[in-house]
Amino acid sequence: MSPLKDVDIAVGPQHPALKEPASFLVSLRGETITSVNVKVGYNHRGIEKATEDRTYLQNLYLLERICGICSHTHATCYVQAVEELAALEVPRRAQYIRMLVGELERLHSHLLWFGVAAHEIGFDTLFMYSWRDRELVMDLLANITGNRVNYSVNTIGGVRRDISAEQAADILKAMDTLEERIKYYINVATEETTLINRLSGVGVLSREDAASLGAVGPTARASGIPRDVRKDDPYCAYAELDFKVCVSDTCDVFGRTVVRLRELQESCSMIRQMLAALPEGPLTVKAPRKVPAGEAFSRYEAPRGEDVHYVRSNGTEKPDRVKVRAPTLANIQAVSKMLEDRFLADLPIVIAAIDPCFSCTDRMVEVRRRGARSRELMSWEELRRHGIEWYRARGVDMGTLSRKYITR
Amino acid sequence: MSEIFKIMVFPGFLFLVLTSFLVEYLDRKLHARFQNRVGPPWYQPVADFIKLLGKEIIFTKTADKIVVSTMPVFALAATVTAYLYIPLWRHEAIFSFDGDMIVVLYLLTLPTFAFFLGAWYSQSIYAMFGAVRSLTQLFAYEVPLLLSVLASALLANTWSMDDLTRFYSEHPGYWLFNLVGFVTAVIALIGKLEKVPFDIPEAETEIVAGWFTEYGGVFFAFIRLTLNVEMIVGASLLAAVFLPFGLGFGPALGFLIYAGKVLFIILIITLTRTVLARLRIDQMMEFCWKYVSSAAFLQILATLTIKGVLNP
């Protein structure tokens, strides 16, 4: 028996290691983690519910704002489902432009991750370098879409912006620099001693655990599972591209780093292929305002893993139900497993290694009464009343406030 | 009167405080330039200090206010006192007696204990973790530091800093025997200053700000000041013990040589924190006990052998 008592330390909801609110209540014995209690749901924004009040086209812009990093992911995933419902044939040039923006997004997302991961283990120089090079990609995205974050390049039935020959040349030029930098980062990650010490053997998730916990994306691929929607169930025109699914069998954070860095190389090569084979033709087909009744299910390989959108239509111009499952929800289950018997110092990098995006994940509120056996779900009306009463009990009357401040 | 002037103004307290701002600026600017950033303007450390002085003082509910508020001043006082016993650009320190080397090392250990107490009594779980880590780390770096300083002192056969510098001036080139000790001492100094890769007690992404999590305002200003002063004092100690050349060239040239030595050591520290990632506490322990301490022991063995050969 250890004479030390377990100590609880709260990592989150507000903590320097986390870029978004999520709670990890860690029990420690000395520096060793005995248990982790993961809680998400601090950033629920009611986006799914809000889609039911908006038209299909308006929803595109709303869903693009689910995530600030993989905004194109959610927009494309949703628009694919709607196009399937409306039986639209997206022009090939539009598909290529979608893929191009998608791969650029993967580049900037992985470079961002690499920087954050370096910061989590106290390697700020690498963080600065990686974010400096990420700016190259951000500039490209701003150049071809007009925006750095929410690119708004999709529309139902195609894309809104074309790529000119000069823009293509700019992209190719940036790819030269980037490929060189990525090679440098791979050297750093595989040769720098302190970095290897901090990453290797940390956050181990065996192949079996990764499979049973349903890990996706680089988390699964670093555990030796070649799971990639771009290969398994190609969307857009990924079937026409030549690329490898990067896999590592080290099953640890080091493997996740290497997988992501190799994917950067693959993305660069894919972008070159796309620009070389960019087909001519129109950018959009005409999309109907009302979408025929039915349901569609769309998959997309986001930088963090498989993103899933489900859209059900009732024949009107607004969807009946939109369900989003962001990749972090699939990966977050694996975190407690990875942290078993690890040190407190490993906690930030292990959490960061799944590349979490908590506000993308936070979808649903589930209320469980204390002592009650069955789970209860609140209806929309009940939730609204509960909110009003909760504030009223604390002396805040939203009705008076809105009359006072929102005058027309 | 001149004694008080030396203690309070030059080269004592005031001089140290002002140069500590300069050193902080150099450290931050170099670090930024290494990282391909612009870095702060020259007055940034002073501006930070003044801003912190004007901040509200907040204690946690259960904190022991007296301990928490006195410890930063105590640590600063100990560090500044240590500086008085180190010969800078002459053979004489401001004060000297036989055995002052031990006192300097002891005084330089005090800030760690002071910060430990301050953090412990601030009653925050993050601060306590940082404090415990800080103490754990102390044992790992203090041993190699003492051993490497001991090696240099053994060769000179004295425990007095003044006699030590005088010995190495009389025997130019002897300091080259202690180069391994110099390397281990710099590593130990990085541990003492809690800089990357040994910034484990203040690992931001794990325990917020470590032992100074609950410190704010004027106390935080003093903690930062202490850490910067500690960097100068530590570098001066290493310069006096391991780079004891170019002393006694008069005030102007002597000061330049002294400044060059200190800046060289600070450059090494900045460069190290730029190119390395933070280690885990267990890795730090292993590294310091297995390699750094062994290297320091080898240095002592080598020194004893050399001493036997030189003075049979």
XYZ file of C-alpha atoms in Angstrom:
720
model
C 0.000 0.000 0.000
C 1.241 3.426 -0.844
C 1.251 5.815 2.120
C 0.346 8.656 -0.217
C -3.259 9.651 -0.496
C -4.788 10.262 -3.887
C -5.021 13.908 -4.810
C -7.556 15.290 -7.251
C -6.329 17.909 -9.637
C -8.621 19.644 -12.089
C -7.350 20.012 -15.624
C -10.121 22.089 -17.095
C -12.693 23.400 -17.830
C -10.287 26.344 -17.873
C -6.639 25.312 -18.078
C -3.584 26.408 -20.059
C -3.205 22.939 -21.562
C -6.627 23.107 -23.175
C -7.543 25.412 -25.993
C -11.230 24.785 -25.483
C -13.309 24.032 -22.408
C -13.440 20.390 -21.339
C -12.930 18.916 -17.919
C -10.425 16.259 -16.959
C -10.614 15.514 -13.267
C -7.410 13.614 -12.557
C -6.736 11.548 -9.460
C -3.051 11.391 -8.730
C -0.858 9.295 -6.499
C 2.348 11.261 -6.429
C 2.908 12.055 -10.079
C 1.080 8.965 -11.336
C -2.446 9.144 -12.661
C -4.812 6.654 -11.036
C -8.006 7.709 -12.800
C -9.337 10.338 -15.164
C -12.878 11.589 -15.323
C -13.542 13.151 -18.717
C -16.414 15.593 -19.156
C -17.282 17.404 -22.342
C -20.258 19.611 -23.040
C -19.142 23.062 -21.935
C -19.518 24.497 -25.396
C -22.879 23.260 -26.565
C -24.304 25.753 -29.028
C -27.496 24.070 -30.209
C -26.407 24.052 -33.825
C -28.286 20.866 -34.752
C -31.516 22.298 -33.438
C -30.889 25.599 -35.178
C -30.572 23.872 -38.555
C -34.236 22.900 -38.371
C -35.255 26.567 -38.591
C -33.067 27.400 -41.591
C -33.117 26.551 -45.271
C -30.640 24.067 -46.697
C -28.464 26.834 -48.091
C -28.461 28.841 -44.860
C -27.528 25.697 -42.957
C -24.428 25.348 -45.074
C -23.056 28.549 -43.562
C -24.205 27.615 -40.086
C -22.628 24.146 -40.189
C -19.406 25.559 -41.575
C -19.093 27.313 -38.232
C -19.165 24.112 -36.172
C -15.395 24.105 -36.175
C -12.915 26.887 -36.676
C -10.193 24.614 -37.981
C -11.971 22.008 -40.071
C -14.784 24.258 -41.278
C -14.552 22.938 -44.829
C -14.948 19.410 -43.446
C -18.364 20.058 -41.965
C -19.571 22.115 -44.898
C -18.544 19.470 -47.422
C -19.875 16.601 -45.349
C -23.261 18.299 -45.048
C -23.452 19.409 -48.644
C -22.656 15.877 -49.828
C -25.640 14.566 -47.878
C -27.956 17.238 -49.307
C -26.697 16.606 -52.843
C -27.382 12.906 -52.375
C -30.956 13.682 -51.281
C -31.532 16.063 -54.188
C -29.822 13.622 -56.594
C -27.425 16.284 -57.892
C -24.420 15.401 -60.003
C -21.619 17.721 -58.876
C -19.345 18.844 -61.769
C -15.893 17.308 -61.670
C -14.075 20.641 -61.523
C -16.110 21.510 -58.440
C -15.193 18.185 -56.857
C -11.518 18.851 -57.470
C -11.719 22.326 -55.947
C -13.484 20.869 -52.914
C -10.738 18.286 -52.520
C -8.072 20.931 -52.992
C -9.450 23.139 -50.234
C -9.945 20.020 -48.108
C -6.301 18.995 -48.441
C -5.074 22.550 -47.805
C -7.224 22.474 -44.700
C -5.592 19.221 -43.636
C -2.180 20.834 -44.137
C -2.952 23.807 -41.931
C -4.745 21.675 -39.354
C -1.861 19.210 -38.970
C 0.704 22.014 -38.837
C -1.402 23.676 -36.151
C -1.583 20.383 -34.260
C 2.160 19.880 -34.511
C 2.741 23.306 -32.992
C 0.250 22.732 -30.183
C 1.754 19.324 -29.425
C 5.217 20.877 -29.226
C 3.906 23.533 -26.860
C 2.306 20.885 -24.635
C 5.704 19.320 -24.024
C 7.343 22.702 -23.522
C 9.057 22.899 -26.905
C 8.017 26.410 -27.857
C 10.542 26.873 -30.639
C 8.982 24.116 -32.693
C 5.576 25.632 -31.943
C 6.679 28.982 -33.385
C 8.298 27.395 -36.439
C 5.340 25.210 -37.259
C 2.846 28.055 -36.925
C 5.019 30.294 -39.044
C 4.911 27.732 -41.854
C 1.196 27.239 -41.344
C 0.795 30.855 -42.406
C 1.850 29.826 -45.921
C -1.193 27.578 -46.112
C -3.446 30.177 -44.518
C -2.336 32.717 -47.127
C -3.096 30.222 -49.897
C -6.555 29.606 -48.484
C -7.198 33.335 -48.195
C -5.939 33.750 -51.736
C -8.193 31.145 -53.337
C -11.309 31.454 -51.154
C -11.112 34.985 -49.766
C -11.188 33.773 -46.152
C -8.673 32.393 -43.706
C -11.044 30.351 -41.584
C -14.577 29.804 -42.867
C -13.784 29.480 -46.538
C -17.415 29.390 -47.772
C -16.256 27.734 -50.933
C -19.068 25.175 -51.086
C -22.565 25.648 -52.298
C -25.250 23.060 -52.873
C -24.421 21.552 -56.238
C -20.839 22.746 -56.570
C -18.398 25.430 -55.471
C -18.566 29.223 -55.517
C -15.040 30.070 -56.623
C -12.822 28.953 -59.430
C -9.069 28.533 -59.345
C -7.145 30.576 -61.879
C -3.850 29.593 -63.482
C -1.971 32.178 -61.370
C -3.503 30.829 -58.184
C -2.488 27.309 -59.193
C 1.068 28.542 -59.749
C 1.042 30.211 -56.298
C -0.089 26.973 -54.694
C 2.632 24.963 -56.430
C 5.262 27.478 -55.334
C 4.120 27.262 -51.721
C 4.128 23.465 -51.914
C 7.854 23.516 -52.763
C 8.628 25.435 -49.580
C 6.234 23.399 -47.489
C 7.564 20.034 -48.600
C 11.036 21.142 -47.619
C 9.815 22.319 -44.200
C 7.836 19.121 -43.623
C 10.933 17.075 -44.344
C 12.744 19.165 -41.718
C 9.973 18.553 -39.169
C 10.082 14.809 -39.810
C 13.819 14.948 -39.119
C 13.246 16.913 -35.914
C 10.500 14.595 -34.694
C 12.449 11.428 -35.374
C 15.893 12.611 -34.236
C 15.548 15.177 -31.427
C 16.244 13.322 -28.163
C 14.085 15.268 -25.700
C 11.180 15.179 -28.148
C 11.441 11.403 -28.592
C 11.774 10.966 -24.818
C 8.541 12.824 -24.267
C 6.557 11.167 -27.079
C 7.739 7.609 -27.335
C 5.861 5.023 -25.271
C 3.418 7.682 -24.044
C -0.355 7.310 -24.416
C -0.266 3.752 -25.657
C -3.441 2.579 -27.377
C -3.142 -0.966 -28.627
C -4.616 -2.006 -31.949
C -7.352 -3.979 -30.199
C -8.278 -1.075 -27.927
C -8.300 1.346 -30.835
C -10.630 -0.964 -32.720
C -12.991 -1.634 -29.817
C -13.133 2.020 -28.723
C -13.862 3.069 -32.277
C -10.925 5.429 -32.738
C -10.780 7.246 -36.061
C -8.322 9.222 -38.122
C -4.649 9.554 -37.216
C -5.362 8.152 -33.730
C -6.522 4.868 -35.249
C -3.894 4.900 -37.989
C -1.106 5.308 -35.425
C -2.403 2.138 -33.758
C -1.972 0.211 -36.962
C -5.522 0.391 -38.274
C -5.528 1.613 -41.889
C -8.848 3.412 -41.518
C -9.302 6.318 -43.930
C -12.586 7.289 -45.576
C -10.703 8.694 -48.561
C -9.579 5.123 -49.347
C -12.362 3.024 -47.826
C -15.343 4.953 -49.205
C -13.977 7.599 -51.586
C -16.005 10.797 -51.899
C -15.384 13.690 -54.345
C -12.727 12.331 -56.709
C -10.340 10.745 -54.219
C -10.597 7.463 -56.140
C -8.711 9.161 -58.995
C -5.772 10.191 -56.834
C -2.735 8.179 -55.980
C -1.976 8.329 -52.257
C -0.974 6.131 -49.356
C -2.796 5.709 -46.050
C -0.099 6.522 -43.490
C -0.002 3.924 -40.738
C 2.278 3.435 -37.765
C 2.354 0.489 -35.402
C 4.096 2.163 -32.457
C 0.618 2.833 -30.970
C 1.889 5.864 -29.011
C 2.021 9.641 -29.303
C 5.226 9.373 -31.293
C 3.380 7.275 -33.879
C 0.542 9.806 -34.002
C 3.067 12.564 -34.659
C 4.801 10.657 -37.421
C 1.488 9.668 -39.033
C 0.366 13.295 -39.145
C 3.677 14.498 -40.539
C 3.638 11.812 -43.246
C 0.074 12.796 -44.062
C 1.331 16.317 -44.663
C 3.644 14.919 -47.331
C 0.788 12.911 -48.837
C -1.439 15.999 -48.891
C 1.233 17.988 -50.697
C 1.573 15.273 -53.306
C -2.229 15.064 -53.674
C -2.453 18.817 -54.201
C 0.132 18.562 -56.968
C -1.828 15.741 -58.602
C -5.092 17.679 -58.369
C -3.617 20.801 -59.949
C -2.089 18.721 -62.724
C -5.366 16.957 -63.477
C -7.792 19.819 -62.770
C -10.687 19.121 -65.202
C -12.357 21.893 -67.188
C -16.076 22.526 -66.951
C -18.771 24.321 -64.984
C -18.549 24.955 -61.239
C -22.147 24.318 -60.214
C -25.340 22.632 -61.210
C -28.679 24.201 -60.353
C -29.931 23.103 -56.970
C -33.636 22.958 -56.060
C -34.902 25.028 -53.128
C -36.973 22.170 -51.788
C -35.193 18.904 -51.247
C -37.163 15.663 -51.824
C -38.076 13.669 -48.732
C -35.609 11.038 -47.652
C -32.508 10.565 -45.565
C -28.836 10.634 -46.383
C -25.656 9.767 -44.577
C -22.353 11.328 -45.506
C -18.790 10.531 -44.467
C -15.733 12.738 -44.779
C -12.148 12.222 -43.678
C -11.495 15.303 -41.568
C -7.937 16.062 -40.403
C -8.963 14.561 -37.046
C -10.684 11.490 -38.447
C -13.996 10.442 -39.867
C -16.692 13.111 -39.732
C -20.289 11.950 -40.135
C -23.382 13.951 -41.080
C -26.898 12.576 -41.257
C -29.594 14.649 -42.949
C -33.307 13.793 -43.029
C -35.557 15.739 -45.328
C -39.343 16.036 -45.252
C -39.744 17.537 -48.697
C -39.734 21.183 -47.582
C -36.971 23.754 -47.898
C -35.793 23.105 -44.343
C -34.290 19.843 -43.091
C -36.222 17.730 -40.634
C -33.117 16.648 -38.749
C -29.383 17.108 -39.077
C -27.080 14.992 -36.947
C -23.375 15.644 -36.739
C -20.790 13.356 -35.221
C -17.423 15.066 -35.131
C -14.272 12.868 -35.046
C -13.312 13.965 -31.528
C -16.368 12.198 -30.093
C -15.061 8.929 -31.513
C -11.559 9.524 -30.168
C -12.278 11.002 -26.736
C -13.212 7.572 -25.355
C -9.681 6.409 -25.967
C -8.109 9.149 -23.829
C -8.848 7.530 -20.447
C -7.400 4.290 -21.771
C -4.243 6.057 -22.951
C -3.762 7.758 -19.598
C -3.863 4.630 -17.443
C -0.834 4.594 -15.108
C 0.835 7.476 -16.889
C 2.390 10.555 -15.332
C 0.680 13.901 -14.866
C 3.288 15.375 -17.200
C 1.975 13.145 -19.999
C -1.619 14.281 -19.614
C -1.475 17.405 -21.847
C 0.308 15.708 -24.712
C -1.895 12.598 -24.549
C -5.029 14.740 -24.711
C -3.521 16.831 -27.467
C -2.467 13.736 -29.402
C -6.029 12.926 -30.445
C -6.177 16.514 -31.756
C -9.339 17.237 -29.794
C -11.885 19.778 -30.912
C -14.343 19.945 -28.066
C -16.695 22.569 -29.362
C -17.181 20.467 -32.511
C -18.001 17.527 -30.302
C -20.505 19.135 -27.976
C -23.813 18.287 -29.529
C -26.476 17.115 -27.124
C -27.597 17.747 -23.591
C -28.584 14.697 -21.641
C -30.159 15.255 -18.288
C -30.075 12.484 -15.762
C -32.012 13.044 -12.536
C -30.177 12.029 -9.410
C -31.332 8.576 -8.355
C -33.474 8.028 -11.428
C -32.770 4.804 -13.294
C -33.876 5.753 -16.754
C -32.341 8.581 -18.706
C -34.642 11.472 -19.345
C -34.457 13.813 -22.249
C -35.873 17.301 -21.962
C -38.076 18.554 -24.692
C -37.230 21.857 -26.367
C -40.041 23.634 -24.508
C -39.025 22.162 -21.137
C -35.417 23.148 -21.694
C -36.450 26.715 -22.480
C -38.644 26.941 -19.366
C -35.872 25.389 -17.258
C -33.432 28.005 -18.496
C -35.763 30.893 -17.718
C -36.510 29.568 -14.237
C -32.863 28.812 -13.500
C -31.943 32.422 -14.093
C -35.064 33.757 -12.352
C -34.172 31.751 -9.225
C -30.854 33.584 -9.245
C -32.434 36.980 -9.566
C -32.033 37.455 -13.302
C -35.156 37.930 -15.348
C -34.325 37.482 -18.994
C -37.692 38.988 -20.003
C -37.019 42.303 -18.274
C -33.443 42.315 -19.487
C -34.392 41.861 -23.099
C -37.084 44.534 -22.834
C -34.534 46.849 -21.283
C -31.638 46.323 -23.667
C -33.184 45.142 -26.910
C -35.423 48.062 -27.787
C -36.634 48.535 -31.284
C 29.597 54.480 4.192
C 31.354 53.033 1.190
C 30.392 49.558 2.398
C 26.724 50.477 2.379
C 27.137 52.058 -1.034
C 28.679 48.827 -2.292
C 25.887 46.705 -0.833
C 22.987 48.877 -1.847
C 24.119 50.529 -5.067
C 27.183 49.254 -6.878
C 27.870 46.430 -7.415
C 25.133 45.413 -5.000
C 21.377 45.636 -4.961
C 20.533 48.485 -7.342
C 23.095 47.436 -9.935
C 21.778 43.875 -9.798
C 18.169 44.951 -10.195
C 18.934 47.149 -13.186
C 21.137 44.554 -14.903
C 18.522 41.915 -14.202
C 16.131 43.881 -16.419
C 18.790 44.041 -19.095
C 19.502 40.338 -18.784
C 15.803 39.507 -18.951
C 15.528 41.620 -22.075
C 18.538 39.899 -23.673
C 17.204 36.476 -22.753
C 13.750 37.199 -24.148
C 14.987 38.975 -27.254
C 17.495 36.240 -28.107
C 14.908 33.544 -27.429
C 12.468 35.357 -29.710
C 15.022 35.851 -32.486
C 16.009 32.161 -32.274
C 12.331 31.328 -32.668
C 11.965 33.617 -35.651
C 9.865 36.109 -33.689
C 10.344 39.853 -33.308
C 10.688 39.859 -29.537
C 10.053 42.595 -26.959
C 11.437 46.169 -27.011
C 14.265 46.966 -24.572
C 12.013 48.550 -21.941
C 9.574 45.611 -21.781
C 10.968 44.029 -18.565
C 10.792 47.398 -16.783
C 7.292 48.008 -18.111
C 6.204 44.544 -16.932
C 7.676 45.219 -13.503
C 5.942 48.572 -13.119
C 2.655 47.145 -14.352
C 2.838 44.254 -11.886
C 3.534 46.701 -9.023
C 0.231 48.394 -9.741
C -1.857 45.228 -9.709
C -4.327 44.220 -7.040
C -3.023 41.780 -4.433
C -5.104 38.636 -4.174
C -4.657 35.795 -1.697
C -6.459 32.484 -1.766
C -8.961 32.105 1.081
C -6.978 29.566 3.056
C -3.551 31.055 2.388
C -1.226 32.096 5.192
C -0.818 35.712 4.191
C 2.341 36.421 6.164
C 4.327 33.496 4.801
C 3.067 33.981 1.259
C 3.902 37.678 1.190
C 7.303 37.580 2.909
C 8.818 34.676 1.005
C 9.505 36.512 -2.301
C 11.366 39.291 -0.448
C 13.262 36.713 1.582
C 14.318 34.921 -1.605
C 15.440 38.160 -3.230
C 17.451 39.129 -0.163
C 19.205 35.754 -0.070
C 20.112 35.954 -3.753
C 21.450 39.505 -3.520
C 23.478 38.596 -0.421
C 25.117 35.724 -2.287
C 26.303 38.205 -4.901
C 28.301 40.151 -2.291
C 30.624 37.184 -1.729
C 31.477 36.553 -5.378
C 34.620 38.190 -6.840
C 33.524 39.867 -10.049
C 36.343 41.629 -11.909
C 38.914 41.871 -9.127
C 40.402 39.233 -6.878
C 38.401 40.555 -3.971
C 34.688 40.268 -3.423
C 32.913 42.935 -1.355
C 33.051 40.592 1.620
C 35.162 37.552 2.028
C 36.119 34.965 4.605
C 37.419 31.451 4.539
C 34.509 29.226 3.550
C 32.391 31.837 1.776
C 31.959 29.463 -1.181
C 29.741 27.232 0.941
C 27.781 30.281 2.055
C 27.189 31.372 -1.536
C 25.911 27.926 -2.493
C 23.745 27.850 0.619
C 22.306 31.304 -0.071
C 21.533 30.295 -3.634
C 19.575 27.289 -2.338
C 17.426 29.451 -0.091
C 15.152 30.866 -2.839
C 13.970 27.352 -3.713
C 12.999 26.732 -0.093
C 11.425 30.165 0.216
C 9.340 29.580 -2.896
C 8.440 26.110 -1.661
C 7.091 27.549 1.577
C 5.297 30.372 -0.200
C 3.670 27.957 -2.621
C 2.785 25.473 0.104
C 1.090 28.134 2.216
C -0.791 29.565 -0.740
C -2.865 26.350 -0.505
C -3.464 25.862 -4.188
C -3.190 22.341 -5.548
C -1.243 23.512 -8.612
C 1.177 25.543 -6.486
C 1.677 22.603 -4.112
C 2.448 20.296 -6.989
C 4.892 22.794 -8.377
C 6.485 23.225 -4.954
C 6.926 19.493 -4.451
C 8.402 19.152 -7.922
C 10.696 22.076 -7.216
C 12.059 20.360 -4.089
C 12.380 17.014 -5.858
C 14.361 18.742 -8.558
C 16.527 20.514 -5.986
C 18.210 17.279 -4.931
C 18.925 16.348 -8.510
C 20.802 19.535 -9.456
C 22.259 20.616 -6.127
C 24.523 17.556 -5.895
C 26.253 17.974 -9.275
C 26.524 21.741 -8.702
C 28.231 21.267 -5.354
C 30.474 18.522 -6.720
C 31.652 20.573 -9.675
C 32.340 23.651 -7.555
C 34.139 21.358 -5.104
C 36.381 20.088 -7.905
C 37.544 23.586 -8.721
C 38.044 24.378 -5.030
C 40.017 21.158 -4.478
C 42.521 22.118 -7.119
C 42.975 25.555 -5.556
C 42.975 24.000 -2.089
C 40.741 26.670 -0.583
C 37.133 27.330 0.403
C 37.436 31.052 -0.107
C 36.296 32.572 -3.379
C 38.994 35.247 -3.211
C 41.802 32.742 -2.721
C 40.329 30.584 -5.462
C 40.458 33.374 -8.070
C 43.935 34.353 -6.864
C 45.136 30.743 -7.253
C 43.881 30.522 -10.826
C 45.441 33.900 -11.673
C 48.776 32.658 -10.384
C 48.432 29.452 -12.366
C 46.968 30.595 -15.704
C 45.497 27.795 -17.762
C 44.647 25.632 -14.741
C 40.945 26.440 -15.164
C 41.024 24.286 -18.315
C 41.237 21.222 -16.036
C 37.721 21.998 -14.812
C 35.896 22.135 -18.139
C 33.789 19.019 -17.440
C 32.857 20.578 -14.116
C 31.869 23.753 -15.944
C 29.496 21.829 -18.218
C 27.880 19.949 -15.322
C 27.611 23.189 -13.358
C 25.853 24.931 -16.266
C 23.400 22.017 -16.509
C 22.818 22.231 -12.768
C 22.347 25.985 -13.030
C 19.667 25.498 -15.675
C 17.938 23.165 -13.223
C 18.263 25.744 -10.471
C 16.842 28.507 -12.635
C 14.040 26.159 -13.765
C 14.526 26.852 -17.445
C 13.698 24.464 -20.294
C 14.371 21.488 -20.303
C 14.131 21.590 -16.491
C 11.149 23.946 -16.150
C 9.170 21.054 -14.677
C 8.076 22.904 -11.491
C 6.385 25.581 -13.576
C 5.185 23.432 -16.480
C 2.422 25.636 -17.807
C 0.475 22.967 -19.646
C 0.355 20.645 -16.626
C 0.137 22.683 -13.436
C -0.772 26.164 -14.727
C 2.147 28.237 -13.419
C 3.531 25.746 -10.911
C 4.634 27.090 -7.583
C 3.820 30.729 -8.354
C 0.288 30.027 -9.570
C -1.304 32.020 -6.738
C 1.232 34.830 -6.777
C 0.169 38.064 -8.413
C 0.922 41.749 -8.462
C 3.844 43.000 -6.436
C 4.800 39.542 -5.162
C 4.942 38.126 -8.649
C 7.050 41.113 -9.685
C 9.500 40.267 -6.913
C 9.551 36.600 -7.874
C 10.432 37.473 -11.446
C 13.051 39.887 -10.225
C 14.509 37.193 -7.978
C 14.672 34.687 -10.801
C 16.476 37.160 -13.040
C 18.855 38.196 -10.275
C 19.435 34.515 -9.552
C 20.401 34.050 -13.179
C 23.050 36.792 -12.920
C 24.323 35.598 -9.553
C 24.464 31.981 -10.725
C 26.286 32.981 -13.900
C 28.694 35.171 -11.874
C 29.418 32.272 -9.537
C 30.187 29.985 -12.461
C 32.284 32.702 -14.089
C 34.307 33.175 -10.892
C 34.793 29.474 -10.222
C 35.222 28.054 -13.697
C 36.357 30.962 -15.872
C 38.771 32.712 -13.482
C 40.883 34.540 -16.048
C 41.254 38.178 -17.019
C 40.861 39.445 -13.456
C 42.646 42.498 -12.160
C 42.713 44.508 -15.378
C 41.292 47.601 -13.733
C 37.629 48.594 -13.493
C 36.745 49.301 -17.147
C 38.372 46.399 -18.974
C 37.788 44.073 -16.034
C 34.098 44.852 -16.050
C 33.866 44.182 -19.790
C 35.556 40.800 -19.379
C 33.224 39.978 -16.477
C 30.154 41.016 -18.496
C 31.352 38.926 -21.423
C 31.677 35.828 -19.239
C 28.233 36.271 -17.678
C 26.614 36.914 -21.044
C 28.305 33.822 -22.458
C 26.757 31.651 -19.735
C 23.372 33.304 -20.217
C 23.638 32.713 -23.957
C 24.172 29.002 -23.297
C 21.092 28.935 -21.055
C 18.959 30.759 -23.648
C 20.178 28.538 -26.448
C 19.403 25.411 -24.417
C 15.883 26.540 -23.678
C 15.359 27.257 -27.360
C 16.422 23.915 -28.768
C 15.027 21.483 -26.202
C 11.655 20.238 -25.014
C 10.683 19.952 -21.354
C 11.632 16.672 -19.691
C 9.421 14.758 -17.311
C 10.409 14.810 -13.640
C 11.444 11.138 -13.713
C 13.539 11.698 -16.848
C 15.134 14.745 -15.227
C 16.008 12.708 -12.118
C 17.480 9.938 -14.196
C 19.511 12.335 -16.330
C 20.882 14.323 -13.395
C 21.713 11.384 -11.134
C 22.961 8.993 -13.805
C 24.927 11.262 -16.090
C 25.456 14.737 -14.636
C 26.395 13.573 -11.126
C 28.651 10.844 -12.523
C 30.378 13.383 -14.744
C 30.881 15.661 -11.741
C 32.362 12.747 -9.778
C 34.725 11.991 -12.653
C 35.759 15.637 -12.580
C 36.637 15.307 -8.899
C 38.655 12.149 -9.562
C 40.456 13.888 -12.396
C 41.134 16.938 -10.226
C 42.576 14.807 -7.442
C 44.815 12.987 -9.925
C 45.978 16.238 -11.517
C 46.654 17.707 -8.092
C 48.778 14.688 -7.199
C 50.760 14.976 -10.424
C 51.284 18.742 -10.145
C 52.276 18.908 -6.457
C 53.903 15.591 -5.655
